[in-house]
Short mmCIF file of C-alpha atoms in Angstrom, two decimals:
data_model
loop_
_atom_site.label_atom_id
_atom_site.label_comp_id
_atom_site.label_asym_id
_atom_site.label_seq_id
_atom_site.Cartn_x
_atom_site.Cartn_y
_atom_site.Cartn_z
CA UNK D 144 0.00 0.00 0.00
CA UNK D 145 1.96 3.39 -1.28
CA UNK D 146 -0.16 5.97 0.25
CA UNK D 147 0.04 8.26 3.79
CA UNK D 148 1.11 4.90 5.96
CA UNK D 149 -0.61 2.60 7.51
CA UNK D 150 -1.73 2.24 11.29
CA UNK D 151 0.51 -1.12 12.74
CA UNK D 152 -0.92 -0.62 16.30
CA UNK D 153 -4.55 -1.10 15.10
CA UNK D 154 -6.34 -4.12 16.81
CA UNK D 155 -8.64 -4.83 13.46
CA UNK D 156 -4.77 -5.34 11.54
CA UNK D 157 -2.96 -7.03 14.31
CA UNK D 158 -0.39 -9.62 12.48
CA UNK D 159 -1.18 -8.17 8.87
CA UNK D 160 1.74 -5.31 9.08
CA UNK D 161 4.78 -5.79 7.90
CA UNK D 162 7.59 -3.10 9.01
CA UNK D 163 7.65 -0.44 6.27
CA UNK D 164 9.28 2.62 4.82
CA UNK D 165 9.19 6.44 4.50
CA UNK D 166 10.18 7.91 0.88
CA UNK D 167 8.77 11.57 1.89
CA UNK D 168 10.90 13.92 4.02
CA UNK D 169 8.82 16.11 5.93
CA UNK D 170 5.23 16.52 7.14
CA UNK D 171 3.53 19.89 6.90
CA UNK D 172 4.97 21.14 9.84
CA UNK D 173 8.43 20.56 8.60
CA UNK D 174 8.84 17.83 11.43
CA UNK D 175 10.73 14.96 9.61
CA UNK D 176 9.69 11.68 9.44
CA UNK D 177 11.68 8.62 10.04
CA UNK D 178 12.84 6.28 7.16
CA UNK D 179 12.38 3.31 8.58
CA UNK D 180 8.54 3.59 10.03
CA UNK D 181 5.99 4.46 8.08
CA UNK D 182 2.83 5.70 10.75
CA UNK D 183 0.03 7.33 9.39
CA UNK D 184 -0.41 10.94 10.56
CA UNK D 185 -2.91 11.46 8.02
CA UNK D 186 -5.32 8.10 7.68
CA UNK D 187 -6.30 7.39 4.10
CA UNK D 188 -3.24 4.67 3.92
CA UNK D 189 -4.75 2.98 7.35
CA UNK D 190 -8.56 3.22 5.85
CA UNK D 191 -7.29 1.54 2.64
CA UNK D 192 -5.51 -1.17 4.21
CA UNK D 193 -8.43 -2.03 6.31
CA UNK D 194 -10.56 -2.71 3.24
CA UNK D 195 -7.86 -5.01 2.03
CA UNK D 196 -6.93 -6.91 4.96
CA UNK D 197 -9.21 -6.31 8.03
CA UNK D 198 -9.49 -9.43 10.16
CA UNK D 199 -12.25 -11.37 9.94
CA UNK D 200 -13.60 -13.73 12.58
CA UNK D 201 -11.97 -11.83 15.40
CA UNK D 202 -15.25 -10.20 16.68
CA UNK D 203 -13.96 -6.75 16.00
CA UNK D 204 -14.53 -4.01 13.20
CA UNK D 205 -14.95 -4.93 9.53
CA UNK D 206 -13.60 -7.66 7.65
CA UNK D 207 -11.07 -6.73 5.01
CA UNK D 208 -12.17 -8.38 1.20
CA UNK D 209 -8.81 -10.89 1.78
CA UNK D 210 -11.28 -12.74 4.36
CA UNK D 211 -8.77 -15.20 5.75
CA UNK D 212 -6.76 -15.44 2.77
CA UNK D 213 -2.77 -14.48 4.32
CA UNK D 214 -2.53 -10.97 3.37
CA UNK D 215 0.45 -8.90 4.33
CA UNK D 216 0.62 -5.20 4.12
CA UNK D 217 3.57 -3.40 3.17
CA UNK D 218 3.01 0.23 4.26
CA UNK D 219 5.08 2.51 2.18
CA UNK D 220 4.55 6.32 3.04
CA UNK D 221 4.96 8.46 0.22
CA UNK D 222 1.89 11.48 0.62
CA UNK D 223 2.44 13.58 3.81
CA UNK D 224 -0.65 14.35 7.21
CA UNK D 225 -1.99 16.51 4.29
CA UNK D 226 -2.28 13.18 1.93
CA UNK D 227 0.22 14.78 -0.31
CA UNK D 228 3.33 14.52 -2.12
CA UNK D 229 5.76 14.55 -4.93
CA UNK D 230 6.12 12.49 -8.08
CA UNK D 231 9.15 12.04 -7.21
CA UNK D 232 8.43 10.37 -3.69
CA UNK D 233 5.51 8.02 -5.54
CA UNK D 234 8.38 6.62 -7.85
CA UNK D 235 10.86 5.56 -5.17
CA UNK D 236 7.62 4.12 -2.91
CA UNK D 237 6.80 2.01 -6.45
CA UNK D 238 10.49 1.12 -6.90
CA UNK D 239 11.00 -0.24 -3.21
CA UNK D 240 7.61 -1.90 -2.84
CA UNK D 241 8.95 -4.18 -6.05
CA UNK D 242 12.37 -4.58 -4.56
CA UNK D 243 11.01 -5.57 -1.19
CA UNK D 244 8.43 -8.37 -2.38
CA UNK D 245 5.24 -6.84 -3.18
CA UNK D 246 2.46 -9.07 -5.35
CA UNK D 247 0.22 -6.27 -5.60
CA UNK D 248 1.17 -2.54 -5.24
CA UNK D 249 -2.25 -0.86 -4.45
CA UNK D 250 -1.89 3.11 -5.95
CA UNK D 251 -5.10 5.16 -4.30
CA UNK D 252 -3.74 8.51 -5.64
CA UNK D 253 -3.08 10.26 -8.78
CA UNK D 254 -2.45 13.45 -10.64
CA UNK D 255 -3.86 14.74 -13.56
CA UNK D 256 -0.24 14.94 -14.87
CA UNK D 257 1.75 12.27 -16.80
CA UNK D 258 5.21 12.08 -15.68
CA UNK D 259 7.88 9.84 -17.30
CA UNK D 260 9.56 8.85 -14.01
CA UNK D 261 6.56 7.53 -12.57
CA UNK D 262 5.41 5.30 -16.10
CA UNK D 263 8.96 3.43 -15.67
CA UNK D 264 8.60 2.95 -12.15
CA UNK D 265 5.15 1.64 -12.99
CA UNK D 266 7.18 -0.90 -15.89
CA UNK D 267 9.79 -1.61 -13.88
CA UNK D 268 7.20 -3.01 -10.60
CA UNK D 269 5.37 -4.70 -13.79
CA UNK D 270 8.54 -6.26 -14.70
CA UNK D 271 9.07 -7.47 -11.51
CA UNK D 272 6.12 -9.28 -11.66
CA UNK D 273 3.84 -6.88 -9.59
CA UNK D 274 0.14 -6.34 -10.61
CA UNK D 275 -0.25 -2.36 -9.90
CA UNK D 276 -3.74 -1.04 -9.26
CA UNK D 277 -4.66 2.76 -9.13
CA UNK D 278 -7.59 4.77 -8.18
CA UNK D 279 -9.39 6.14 -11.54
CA UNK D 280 -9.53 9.21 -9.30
CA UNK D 281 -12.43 11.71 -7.65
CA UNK D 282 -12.98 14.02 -10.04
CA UNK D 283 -16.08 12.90 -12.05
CA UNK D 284 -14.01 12.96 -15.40
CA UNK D 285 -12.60 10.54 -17.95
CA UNK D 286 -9.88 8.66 -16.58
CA UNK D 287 -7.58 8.89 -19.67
CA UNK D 288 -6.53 12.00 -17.61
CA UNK D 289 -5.68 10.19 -14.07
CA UNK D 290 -2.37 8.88 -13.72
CA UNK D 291 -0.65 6.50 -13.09
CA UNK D 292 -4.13 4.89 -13.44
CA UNK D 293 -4.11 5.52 -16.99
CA UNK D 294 -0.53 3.93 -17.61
CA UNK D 295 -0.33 0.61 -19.89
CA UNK D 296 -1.78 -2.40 -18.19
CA UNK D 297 -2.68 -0.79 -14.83
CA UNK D 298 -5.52 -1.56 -13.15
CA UNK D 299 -8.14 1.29 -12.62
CA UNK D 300 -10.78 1.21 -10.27
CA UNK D 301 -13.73 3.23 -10.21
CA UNK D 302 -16.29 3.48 -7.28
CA UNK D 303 -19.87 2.42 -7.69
CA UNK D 304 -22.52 3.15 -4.23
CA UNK D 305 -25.13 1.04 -2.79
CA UNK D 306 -27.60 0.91 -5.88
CA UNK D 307 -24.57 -0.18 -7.77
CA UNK D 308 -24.57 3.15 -10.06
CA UNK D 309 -21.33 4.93 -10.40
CA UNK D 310 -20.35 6.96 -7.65
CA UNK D 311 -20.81 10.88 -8.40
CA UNK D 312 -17.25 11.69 -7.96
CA UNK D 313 -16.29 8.59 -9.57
CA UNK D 314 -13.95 9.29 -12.76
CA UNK D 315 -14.95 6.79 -15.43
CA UNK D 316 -14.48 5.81 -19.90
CA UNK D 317 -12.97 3.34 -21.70
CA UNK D 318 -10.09 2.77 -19.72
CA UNK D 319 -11.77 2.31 -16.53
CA UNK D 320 -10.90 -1.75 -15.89
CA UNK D 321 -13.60 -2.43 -13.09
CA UNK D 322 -15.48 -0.58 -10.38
CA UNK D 323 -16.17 -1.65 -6.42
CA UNK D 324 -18.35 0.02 -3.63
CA UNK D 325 -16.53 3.29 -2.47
CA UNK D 326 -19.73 5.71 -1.26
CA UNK D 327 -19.16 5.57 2.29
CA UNK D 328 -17.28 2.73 3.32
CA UNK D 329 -16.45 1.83 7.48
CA UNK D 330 -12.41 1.37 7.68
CA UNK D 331 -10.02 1.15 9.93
CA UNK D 332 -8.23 4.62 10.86
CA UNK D 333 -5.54 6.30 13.28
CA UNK D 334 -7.27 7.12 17.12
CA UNK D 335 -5.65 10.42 16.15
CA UNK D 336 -7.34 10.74 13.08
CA UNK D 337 -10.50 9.31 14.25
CA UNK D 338 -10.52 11.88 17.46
CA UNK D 339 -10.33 14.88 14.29
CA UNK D 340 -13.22 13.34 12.83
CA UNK D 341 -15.43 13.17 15.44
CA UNK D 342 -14.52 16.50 17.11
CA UNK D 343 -15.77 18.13 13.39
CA UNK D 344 -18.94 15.99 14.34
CA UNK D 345 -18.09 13.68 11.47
CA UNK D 346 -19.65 9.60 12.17
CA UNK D 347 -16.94 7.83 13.88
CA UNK D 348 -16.88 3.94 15.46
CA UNK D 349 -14.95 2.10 17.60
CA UNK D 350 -13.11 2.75 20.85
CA UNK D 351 -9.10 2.25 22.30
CA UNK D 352 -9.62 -1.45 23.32
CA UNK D 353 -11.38 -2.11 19.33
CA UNK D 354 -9.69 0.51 17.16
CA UNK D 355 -11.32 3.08 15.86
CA UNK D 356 -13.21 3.48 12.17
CA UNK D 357 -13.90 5.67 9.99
CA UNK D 358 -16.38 6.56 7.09
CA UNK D 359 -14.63 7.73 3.71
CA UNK D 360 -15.05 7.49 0.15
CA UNK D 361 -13.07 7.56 -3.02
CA UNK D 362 -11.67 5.24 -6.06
#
C-alpha cells in the first residue's frame, strides 16, 4: 500500500503489518519523518488497508475483502498528514515496494499529470512481476486523464454506491478496468485521526480497546 502509511498498532490489523518505509521527508509542519517507520499521521493509507486486509472472525470491526486469505501489508509512506506529495516520492515508494516483495502494489492517488519517471517505475514493478492497481480518481471525469491509473496495463478502479450506479465523484471511460463500492465505506483509521473526525462531528466507530473506524469514500 503506497499511500500516507498505515496504522501497525490497530487491533482490526494485528499480524497483517509488515515493518515499512518512509520515501517523503517532511510533514507539513516541517517535522521529519523517520525512514524506517511508516505511521500514518494522516489516515487514508490505514482506511485503505483495512478494506484489504481487516481481520475477519476476530469479533472486532470490519472484515477486510482478503477474508482469511494471508494478506500482508507493506506500508510505504509516500503522501504527507496533508495526503500529499511529490512524483518524485511516488516513484521511489513504487520502486522499493517491487524490490522488497510486493504481489500487488495498491496506488489510491493520482495526478492529472503524466510524468515519465513515474510510467517506468510503474514498468519496472510490472517487470518485476507486480500487478499495480490505481484509483481512476475523484474528479467525475474521464480517466484517460488520471495517472498513473491511466498507464499501460494498470488496473483502474472506479467506485460504484449502494444501488450499484457509479459513484458521483467517480472518474470513469474506456479505460476504466472495473469498479467496487466506495460511497461511504467503514475502515479502519488512526485514534488520532479518528478523534479529528469526530470533534468536526463527522460519524466515527470504535473505541481504544477495538480501534477506531472511519467513514470515507473515493476510487
Amino acid at each position: 500500500v503506497v499511500d500516507t502509511g498505515v496504522d501497525a498498532s490497530h487491533p482490526d490489523l494485528a499480524g497483517r503489518i509488515l515493518d515499512g518505509y518512509t520515501a517523503i521527508d517532511a510533514n507539513t509542519s516541517g517535522q521529519k519523518y523517520d525512514p524506517l517507520k511508516s505511521d500514518d499521521d494522516h489516515g487514508h493509507g490505514a482506511h485503505v488497508s483495512g478494506i484489504i486486509a481487516a481481520l475477519c472472525d476476530n469479533s472486532l470491526g470490519i472484515q477486510g475483502v482478503a477474508g482469511k486469505t494471508r494478506v500482508e501489508i507493506l506500508p510505504v509512506k509516500v503522501l504527507n498528514d496533508d495526503g500529499k506529495g511529490s512524483t518524485y516520492d511516488i516513484v521511489e515508494g513504487i520502486r522499493y515496494a517491487a524490490d522488497n516483495g510486493a504481489d500487488i502494489i495498491n496506488l489510491s492517488l493520482g495526478s492529472s499529470y503524466p510524468s515519465e519517471l513515474e510510467r517506468e517505475a510503474v514498468v519496472y514493478a510490472q517487470n518485476k512481476g507486480c500487478l499495480i492497481i490505481a484509483a481512476s480518481g475523484n474528479d467525475g471525469i474521464n480517466v484517460a486523464y488520471t495517472y498513473p491509473a491511466s498507464y499501460d496495463n494498470v488496473v483502474s478502479v472506479g467506485s460504484v454506491d449502494r444501488d450499484d450506479s457509479r459513484s458521483y465523484f467517480s472518474n470513469y471511460g474506456d479505460t476504466l478496468d472495473l469498479s467496487a463500492p466506495g460511497s461511504s465505506i467503514v475502515s479502519t483509521v488512526p485514534k488520532a485521526v479518528a478523534m479529528e473526525e469526530k470533534a468536526e462531528g463527522k460519524t466515527v466507530y470504535g473505541n481504544d480497546r477495538e480501534g477506531y473506524y472511519a467513514v470515507w469514500s473515493g476510487t
